[in-house]
């Protein structure tokens, strides 16, 4: 079928030529190619103002990012291209990891904009986060079966991004028999994750390299894991030899799974969970005179949209300030942020200013980002979203 064209205004091809994949609606020449001409998810030929082909994109007329490139030539996003992109994605992950537990597809960075696939051995957890990806759902499922031959595929189409794209939300088993809970291996530790009901895809592979820092800092220590989810940091710290680990989360199911993770790894005796709002729990621990050698702070994105920046930044200050107050002298603070709207300098400044307020000396020992199965696209700053600092906090 002949594709329709989408024409850009003069000079608006520059970002695409610079490597980016997104087209904003104000960059389109809507006199010649009005956006209402297109169905959500439809693929189009993207042209410069004078008709030169820039590539093929899928469109969503109701989204601010009204189109995303899927190829820079004539290739449309069909079975063949999805298979090729998946093979490329898989080749990288098998180079990076010995075991099949990783983020297999990280959207734009794997040239599959709007698609996320996490792999738990034979089980796949998939997010179709755009109308364009939803439109090729069958092609994506075909390609996943062909390239991975999985036992099951769960569509975790419950993310809020889908609402912005005008898509329905829901969780669905699209292939095979999907267990409620999957096992994965990370940093040599077996972890259980809830496939259908967990946060996002069920597990946060992005923190893998930063969790591994605890190998060095956890042995013999008392560790507090704030916003623990199912205990990614806490359980790995316990397996690395922590004397005691305490996980804090507002979600009871998450803490129950953390408890199971502790038992699965034979560290149930050193694990405990506290259910509640992290801010209140940390204040309570402080009032009780509790102290820890290591505190991990890995909150949900406090800054979801740019306009939340001021309030969100305050929340990062408050929680890290509390965390720092709970440390023994010469303790370790691991502070993370997954908000793409929070810069690394801002997170570093959160640590600096907490130290200043408390009269403590802050030494940043390690800086981390998301693991390499979440590659960064150098033209798309949003793909570099995770920040983590590990700091020693001493008397000033
Ligand atoms: N550190 C985790 C990931 C954290 S995800 C890991 O390594 O896997 C964020 C977690 O914060 C979720 O589990 C969510 O339930 C929890 N959460 C969100 N708001 C909270 C709050 N105000 N107090 C405590 N936990 C909260």
Short mmCIF file of C-alpha atoms and ligand atoms in Angstrom, two decimals:
data_model
loop_
_atom_site.label_atom_id
_atom_site.label_comp_id
_atom_site.label_asym_id
_atom_site.label_seq_id
_atom_site.Cartn_x
_atom_site.Cartn_y
_atom_site.Cartn_z
CA UNK A 1 0.00 0.00 0.00
CA UNK A 2 1.22 3.45 -0.89
CA UNK A 3 2.14 5.47 2.22
CA UNK A 4 0.98 9.02 2.73
CA UNK A 5 3.61 11.74 3.12
CA UNK A 6 4.17 14.00 6.10
CA UNK A 7 5.93 17.19 5.23
CA UNK A 8 8.05 19.23 7.65
CA UNK A 9 8.44 22.98 7.71
CA UNK A 10 11.63 24.53 6.38
CA UNK A 11 14.69 23.81 8.60
CA UNK A 12 12.74 21.41 10.82
CA UNK A 13 14.66 18.41 9.47
CA UNK A 14 17.75 19.37 11.42
CA UNK A 15 17.05 17.42 14.58
CA UNK A 16 16.23 14.26 12.60
CA UNK A 17 19.38 14.64 10.55
CA UNK A 18 21.26 15.01 13.84
CA UNK A 19 20.15 11.55 14.87
CA UNK A 20 16.91 12.18 16.72
CA UNK A 21 13.78 10.14 15.95
CA UNK A 22 10.99 12.42 17.11
CA UNK A 23 8.89 14.97 15.25
CA UNK A 24 6.84 17.49 17.23
CA UNK A 25 3.54 18.67 15.87
CA UNK A 26 4.72 22.29 15.53
CA UNK A 27 7.43 21.13 13.09
CA UNK A 28 4.96 19.77 10.57
CA UNK A 29 3.85 21.79 7.57
CA UNK A 30 0.18 21.43 8.44
CA UNK A 31 -0.89 23.58 5.48
CA UNK A 32 0.26 20.88 3.08
CA UNK A 33 -0.12 17.85 5.34
CA UNK A 34 -2.61 18.50 8.15
CA UNK A 35 -2.28 16.02 10.99
CA UNK A 36 -5.95 15.04 10.93
CA UNK A 37 -5.23 13.26 7.63
CA UNK A 38 -3.59 10.42 9.53
CA UNK A 39 -4.88 7.60 11.68
CA UNK A 40 -3.13 7.05 15.01
CA UNK A 41 -0.34 4.54 14.40
CA UNK A 42 -0.28 4.97 10.63
CA UNK A 43 3.13 4.87 8.94
CA UNK A 44 4.13 7.73 6.67
CA UNK A 45 6.98 8.97 4.47
CA UNK A 46 8.60 11.92 6.22
CA UNK A 47 9.79 14.62 3.86
CA UNK A 48 11.68 17.89 4.15
CA UNK A 49 9.88 21.10 3.13
CA UNK A 50 10.99 20.52 -0.45
CA UNK A 51 10.08 16.86 -0.69
CA UNK A 52 13.34 15.05 0.15
CA UNK A 53 12.73 11.73 1.95
CA UNK A 54 14.01 11.60 5.54
CA UNK A 55 12.63 8.18 6.44
CA UNK A 56 9.55 6.30 7.53
CA UNK A 57 7.75 7.20 10.76
CA UNK A 58 4.61 6.24 12.55
CA UNK A 59 2.19 9.02 13.44
CA UNK A 60 -0.02 9.88 16.36
CA UNK A 61 -1.89 13.09 15.54
CA UNK A 62 -3.10 13.53 19.13
CA UNK A 63 0.35 13.33 20.73
CA UNK A 64 2.80 16.22 21.17
CA UNK A 65 5.42 13.92 19.66
CA UNK A 66 3.30 13.46 16.58
CA UNK A 67 5.64 11.09 14.75
CA UNK A 68 8.64 8.87 15.46
CA UNK A 69 11.05 7.59 12.83
CA UNK A 70 11.29 3.82 12.45
CA UNK A 71 13.82 3.87 9.61
CA UNK A 72 15.92 6.33 7.66
CA UNK A 73 15.33 4.78 4.27
CA UNK A 74 12.27 3.28 2.63
CA UNK A 75 11.83 0.45 5.15
CA UNK A 76 8.47 0.34 6.86
CA UNK A 77 8.03 -1.21 10.30
CA UNK A 78 6.78 -4.64 9.29
CA UNK A 79 7.54 -8.21 10.41
CA UNK A 80 10.87 -8.23 8.60
CA UNK A 81 12.10 -4.99 10.16
CA UNK A 82 10.91 -5.90 13.67
CA UNK A 83 12.69 -9.27 13.37
CA UNK A 84 15.87 -7.51 12.25
CA UNK A 85 15.73 -4.94 15.05
CA UNK A 86 15.09 -7.69 17.62
CA UNK A 87 18.02 -9.71 16.34
CA UNK A 88 20.23 -6.63 16.72
CA UNK A 89 18.90 -6.07 20.26
CA UNK A 90 19.43 -9.71 21.19
CA UNK A 91 22.97 -9.76 19.80
CA UNK A 92 23.92 -6.91 22.13
CA UNK A 93 22.36 -8.50 25.22
CA UNK A 94 23.96 -11.90 24.63
CA UNK A 95 27.29 -10.08 24.36
CA UNK A 96 26.62 -8.29 27.66
CA UNK A 97 25.18 -11.12 29.77
CA UNK A 98 25.76 -14.85 30.16
CA UNK A 99 22.21 -15.50 31.29
CA UNK A 100 18.92 -14.55 29.57
CA UNK A 101 17.77 -11.98 32.14
CA UNK A 102 17.80 -8.43 30.85
CA UNK A 103 15.95 -5.62 29.13
CA UNK A 104 15.86 -6.97 25.60
CA UNK A 105 14.39 -3.85 23.95
CA UNK A 106 14.72 -0.29 25.21
CA UNK A 107 12.53 1.67 22.80
CA UNK A 108 14.20 4.40 20.78
CA UNK A 109 17.69 3.26 21.78
CA UNK A 110 17.04 -0.04 19.98
CA UNK A 111 15.34 1.77 17.06
CA UNK A 112 11.96 0.41 18.13
CA UNK A 113 10.36 3.60 19.48
CA UNK A 114 7.66 2.95 22.06
CA UNK A 115 8.54 -0.71 22.62
CA UNK A 116 9.91 -2.14 25.86
CA UNK A 117 10.66 -5.84 26.37
CA UNK A 118 12.07 -7.35 29.55
CA UNK A 119 13.25 -10.95 29.42
CA UNK A 120 13.00 -13.37 32.32
CA UNK A 121 14.50 -16.46 30.71
CA UNK A 122 11.65 -17.98 28.68
CA UNK A 123 9.11 -15.35 29.78
CA UNK A 124 8.74 -11.91 28.21
CA UNK A 125 7.13 -8.80 29.67
CA UNK A 126 6.22 -6.31 26.94
CA UNK A 127 5.02 -2.70 26.90
CA UNK A 128 3.54 -1.23 23.72
CA UNK A 129 3.80 2.41 24.72
CA UNK A 130 2.66 4.20 21.56
CA UNK A 131 -0.11 4.05 19.00
CA UNK A 132 2.49 3.16 16.36
CA UNK A 133 3.68 0.12 18.32
CA UNK A 134 0.12 -0.87 19.14
CA UNK A 135 -0.63 -0.83 15.40
CA UNK A 136 2.13 -3.42 14.78
CA UNK A 137 1.29 -5.53 17.83
CA UNK A 138 0.87 -8.69 15.74
CA UNK A 139 4.18 -8.10 13.97
CA UNK A 140 5.91 -7.57 17.35
CA UNK A 141 4.43 -10.79 18.75
CA UNK A 142 5.38 -12.69 15.59
CA UNK A 143 8.95 -11.37 15.75
CA UNK A 144 9.35 -12.12 19.47
CA UNK A 145 8.20 -15.70 18.93
CA UNK A 146 10.51 -16.12 15.94
CA UNK A 147 13.63 -14.61 17.50
CA UNK A 148 13.26 -15.72 21.14
CA UNK A 149 10.83 -18.69 21.03
CA UNK A 150 9.53 -17.76 24.47
CA UNK A 151 7.23 -19.85 26.62
CA UNK A 152 5.05 -16.86 27.38
CA UNK A 153 4.51 -13.21 26.50
CA UNK A 154 2.68 -10.85 28.87
CA UNK A 155 1.57 -7.46 27.56
CA UNK A 156 1.98 -4.98 30.41
CA UNK A 157 -0.11 -2.35 28.69
CA UNK A 158 -1.07 -0.68 31.96
CA UNK A 159 1.40 2.24 31.80
CA UNK A 160 0.05 5.78 32.01
CA UNK A 161 1.89 6.70 28.80
CA UNK A 162 -0.77 4.77 26.92
CA UNK A 163 -3.43 7.18 28.12
CA UNK A 164 -1.51 10.08 26.56
CA UNK A 165 -1.40 8.06 23.33
CA UNK A 166 -5.17 7.50 23.47
CA UNK A 167 -4.78 3.75 24.01
CA UNK A 168 -6.67 1.48 26.40
CA UNK A 169 -4.85 0.15 29.48
CA UNK A 170 -4.71 -3.47 30.56
CA UNK A 171 -2.59 -6.53 31.29
CA UNK A 172 -2.95 -9.51 29.01
CA UNK A 173 -1.25 -12.82 28.33
CA UNK A 174 -0.66 -12.68 24.58
CA UNK A 175 1.14 -16.00 24.22
CA UNK A 176 1.63 -19.23 26.14
CA UNK A 177 1.18 -19.75 29.85
CA UNK A 178 2.65 -17.00 31.94
CA UNK A 179 3.46 -17.71 35.58
CA UNK A 180 2.38 -15.14 38.17
CA UNK A 181 5.92 -14.93 39.48
CA UNK A 182 9.14 -15.31 37.49
CA UNK A 183 12.70 -15.99 38.59
CA UNK A 184 15.62 -14.01 37.33
CA UNK A 185 19.33 -13.96 37.98
CA UNK A 186 21.10 -10.69 38.64
CA UNK A 187 24.61 -10.09 39.94
CA UNK A 188 24.70 -13.79 40.84
CA UNK A 189 21.57 -13.55 42.99
CA UNK A 190 18.26 -15.29 42.22
CA UNK A 191 15.32 -12.91 42.49
CA UNK A 192 11.57 -13.40 42.19
CA UNK A 193 9.47 -10.78 40.42
CA UNK A 194 5.70 -10.48 39.94
CA UNK A 195 5.03 -10.64 36.20
CA UNK A 196 1.39 -9.52 36.04
CA UNK A 197 0.95 -7.28 39.04
CA UNK A 198 4.37 -5.83 39.73
CA UNK A 199 5.49 -2.29 38.98
CA UNK A 200 6.07 -1.53 35.28
CA UNK A 201 7.33 -4.76 33.65
CA UNK A 202 7.76 -6.49 37.04
CA UNK A 203 11.46 -5.84 37.66
CA UNK A 204 13.90 -2.92 37.38
CA UNK A 205 16.90 -4.25 35.48
CA UNK A 206 18.21 -0.71 35.11
CA UNK A 207 19.77 -0.68 38.61
CA UNK A 208 21.81 -3.85 38.08
CA UNK A 209 25.30 -2.24 38.01
CA UNK A 210 24.46 0.03 40.94
CA UNK A 211 23.15 -2.86 43.06
CA UNK A 212 26.49 -4.57 42.44
CA UNK A 213 28.23 -1.72 44.34
CA UNK A 214 26.85 -3.29 47.52
CA UNK A 215 29.26 -6.22 47.08
CA UNK A 216 31.92 -3.85 48.31
CA UNK A 217 29.94 -1.95 50.93
CA UNK A 218 27.39 -4.37 52.44
CA UNK A 219 29.41 -7.17 54.09
CA UNK A 220 28.93 -7.07 57.87
CA UNK A 221 26.77 -3.93 57.69
CA UNK A 222 23.28 -2.83 58.67
CA UNK A 223 21.53 -1.73 55.47
CA UNK A 224 18.34 0.29 54.94
CA UNK A 225 16.70 -0.02 51.50
CA UNK A 226 14.21 2.83 51.05
CA UNK A 227 11.62 2.39 48.26
CA UNK A 228 12.72 -1.22 48.11
CA UNK A 229 10.02 -2.62 45.81
CA UNK A 230 10.69 -6.43 45.91
CA UNK A 231 14.08 -5.90 47.51
CA UNK A 232 16.50 -5.51 44.61
CA UNK A 233 19.09 -3.71 46.74
CA UNK A 234 18.18 -5.21 50.13
CA UNK A 235 18.32 -8.87 49.14
CA UNK A 236 21.50 -8.49 47.12
CA UNK A 237 23.09 -6.70 50.09
CA UNK A 238 22.03 -9.56 52.37
CA UNK A 239 23.45 -12.17 49.99
CA UNK A 240 26.70 -10.20 49.89
CA UNK A 241 26.91 -10.58 53.67
CA UNK A 242 25.03 -7.70 55.30
CA UNK A 243 24.39 -8.29 59.01
CA UNK A 244 20.86 -6.92 58.74
CA UNK A 245 18.74 -5.45 55.93
CA UNK A 246 15.57 -3.42 56.37
CA UNK A 247 13.33 -2.75 53.37
CA UNK A 248 10.86 0.15 53.33
CA UNK A 249 8.03 0.41 50.80
CA UNK A 250 4.44 1.65 50.68
CA UNK A 251 3.33 -1.49 48.84
CA UNK A 252 2.47 -4.55 50.90
CA UNK A 253 2.61 -6.98 47.92
CA UNK A 254 6.09 -5.63 47.07
CA UNK A 255 7.30 -6.25 50.64
CA UNK A 256 5.75 -9.71 50.70
CA UNK A 257 7.68 -10.54 47.54
CA UNK A 258 10.83 -9.08 49.13
CA UNK A 259 10.29 -11.43 52.06
CA UNK A 260 9.98 -14.37 49.64
CA UNK A 261 13.18 -13.21 47.96
CA UNK A 262 14.92 -13.24 51.31
CA UNK A 263 13.74 -16.79 52.00
CA UNK A 264 14.61 -17.94 48.48
CA UNK A 265 18.18 -16.79 49.13
CA UNK A 266 18.45 -18.14 52.66
CA UNK A 267 18.75 -14.67 54.22
CA UNK A 268 15.30 -14.55 55.81
CA UNK A 269 16.84 -14.19 59.27
CA UNK A 270 18.56 -10.89 58.49
CA UNK A 271 15.65 -9.39 56.51
CA UNK A 272 12.74 -7.31 57.72
CA UNK A 273 10.27 -5.03 55.97
CA UNK A 274 8.50 -1.87 57.06
CA UNK A 275 5.32 -0.97 55.20
CA UNK A 276 4.53 2.71 54.97
CA UNK A 277 5.25 6.07 53.46
CA UNK A 278 9.02 6.38 53.25
CA UNK A 279 9.08 9.95 54.56
CA UNK A 280 7.08 8.99 57.66
CA UNK A 281 8.98 5.74 58.21
CA UNK A 282 12.36 7.47 58.06
CA UNK A 283 11.19 10.12 60.51
CA UNK A 284 10.02 7.35 62.82
CA UNK A 285 13.35 5.53 62.60
CA UNK A 286 15.12 8.78 63.43
CA UNK A 287 12.86 9.41 66.41
CA UNK A 288 13.64 5.88 67.62
CA UNK A 289 17.36 6.62 67.44
CA UNK A 290 18.02 4.00 64.75
CA UNK A 291 21.19 4.13 62.65
CA UNK A 292 22.47 2.27 59.60
CA UNK A 293 25.81 1.77 57.89
CA UNK A 294 24.33 1.91 54.40
CA UNK A 295 21.15 3.63 53.23
CA UNK A 296 19.82 3.18 49.68
CA UNK A 297 17.31 5.74 48.39
CA UNK A 298 15.77 4.75 45.05
CA UNK A 299 12.41 6.53 44.83
CA UNK A 300 9.84 6.51 42.04
CA UNK A 301 10.19 9.47 39.66
CA UNK A 302 9.32 12.47 41.84
CA UNK A 303 9.45 14.67 38.73
CA UNK A 304 7.19 13.06 36.16
CA UNK A 305 6.66 16.17 34.07
CA UNK A 306 8.78 19.28 33.67
CA UNK A 307 6.23 21.36 35.55
CA UNK A 308 6.66 19.15 38.63
CA UNK A 309 10.35 20.06 38.82
CA UNK A 310 10.23 22.40 41.79
CA UNK A 311 8.07 20.19 44.00
CA UNK A 312 9.87 17.03 42.92
CA UNK A 313 13.31 18.48 43.62
CA UNK A 314 12.16 19.35 47.13
CA UNK A 315 11.11 15.74 47.66
CA UNK A 316 14.59 14.52 46.62
CA UNK A 317 16.09 16.97 49.12
CA UNK A 318 13.79 15.89 51.93
CA UNK A 319 14.23 12.14 51.52
CA UNK A 320 18.00 12.25 51.10
CA UNK A 321 18.30 14.63 54.03
CA UNK A 322 16.40 12.15 56.19
CA UNK A 323 18.48 9.25 54.87
CA UNK A 324 21.72 11.05 55.69
CA UNK A 325 20.53 11.68 59.26
CA UNK A 326 20.07 7.94 59.73
CA UNK A 327 23.68 7.08 58.91
CA UNK A 328 26.36 6.09 61.37
CA UNK A 329 29.53 8.18 61.02
CA UNK A 330 31.40 7.12 57.86
CA UNK A 331 28.23 5.51 56.53
CA UNK A 332 27.36 5.02 52.87
CA UNK A 333 24.48 6.75 51.11
CA UNK A 334 23.38 5.41 47.72
CA UNK A 335 21.12 8.06 46.20
CA UNK A 336 19.34 7.39 42.92
CA UNK A 337 16.83 9.14 40.69
CA UNK A 338 15.00 7.79 37.67
CA UNK A 339 13.47 11.19 36.77
CA UNK A 340 14.76 12.23 33.39
CA UNK A 341 13.92 15.80 34.40
CA UNK A 342 16.41 15.73 37.29
CA UNK A 343 19.97 16.44 36.15
CA UNK A 344 23.00 14.64 37.61
CA UNK A 345 24.31 17.96 38.92
CA UNK A 346 21.01 18.49 40.70
CA UNK A 347 21.20 15.11 42.41
CA UNK A 348 24.81 15.77 43.35
CA UNK A 349 23.68 19.09 44.80
CA UNK A 350 21.02 17.29 46.84
CA UNK A 351 23.88 15.41 48.55
CA UNK A 352 26.05 18.49 48.88
CA UNK A 353 23.34 20.60 50.49
CA UNK A 354 22.20 17.84 52.87
CA UNK A 355 25.83 17.51 53.99
CA UNK A 356 26.06 21.26 54.42
CA UNK A 357 22.89 21.45 56.51
CA UNK A 358 24.03 18.62 58.73
CA UNK A 359 27.64 19.75 58.96
CA UNK A 360 28.89 16.55 57.36
CA UNK A 361 31.64 15.79 54.88
CA UNK A 362 30.34 14.18 51.68
CA UNK A 363 32.63 12.13 49.44
CA UNK A 364 31.16 10.79 46.21
CA UNK A 365 32.88 7.51 45.50
CA UNK A 366 30.93 6.16 42.56
CA UNK A 367 28.62 7.51 39.93
CA UNK A 368 26.30 5.24 38.01
CA UNK A 369 23.60 5.19 35.42
CA UNK A 370 21.25 2.61 33.98
CA UNK A 371 22.84 -0.67 32.92
CA UNK A 372 23.96 -1.30 29.33
CA UNK A 373 20.79 -3.20 28.46
CA UNK A 374 19.20 0.27 28.61
CA UNK A 375 21.48 1.91 26.03
CA UNK A 376 21.61 5.68 25.72
CA UNK A 377 20.70 7.24 22.38
CA UNK A 378 23.10 10.20 22.21
CA UNK A 379 20.61 12.38 20.33
CA UNK A 380 17.74 11.65 22.75
CA UNK A 381 18.55 12.90 26.26
CA UNK A 382 15.39 11.23 27.64
CA UNK A 383 17.04 7.84 27.12
CA UNK A 384 19.66 8.67 29.78
CA UNK A 385 17.35 8.88 32.73
CA UNK A 386 18.83 6.98 35.68
CA UNK A 387 21.33 8.63 37.99
CA UNK A 388 23.01 7.10 41.02
CA UNK A 389 25.68 8.32 43.42
CA UNK A 390 27.37 6.37 46.14
CA UNK A 391 28.83 8.62 48.81
CA UNK A 392 30.60 8.28 52.15
CA UNK A 393 29.21 10.62 54.81
CA UNK A 394 31.54 11.56 57.63
CA UNK A 395 31.67 14.05 60.46
CA UNK A 396 32.41 17.50 59.08
N1 LIG B 1 14.52 0.19 44.54
C1 LIG B 1 13.64 -0.67 43.78
C2 LIG B 1 12.76 0.07 42.80
C3 LIG B 1 11.92 1.15 43.40
S1 LIG B 1 10.48 1.50 42.50
C4 LIG B 1 14.46 -1.74 43.06
O1 LIG B 1 15.68 -1.75 43.19
O2 LIG B 1 13.87 -2.58 42.39
C5 LIG B 1 9.68 2.60 43.56
C6 LIG B 1 9.00 1.95 44.76
O3 LIG B 1 8.60 3.01 45.61
C7 LIG B 1 7.76 1.14 44.48
O4 LIG B 1 7.92 -0.15 44.97
C8 LIG B 1 6.63 1.87 45.21
O5 LIG B 1 5.71 0.99 45.84
C9 LIG B 1 7.38 2.64 46.24
N2 LIG B 1 6.78 3.89 46.71
C10 LIG B 1 6.21 4.88 46.01
N3 LIG B 1 5.90 5.91 46.80
C11 LIG B 1 6.27 5.58 48.06
C12 LIG B 1 6.24 6.22 49.33
N4 LIG B 1 5.75 7.46 49.45
N5 LIG B 1 6.73 5.58 50.39
C13 LIG B 1 7.24 4.34 50.28
N6 LIG B 1 7.32 3.68 49.10
C14 LIG B 1 6.83 4.29 48.01
#
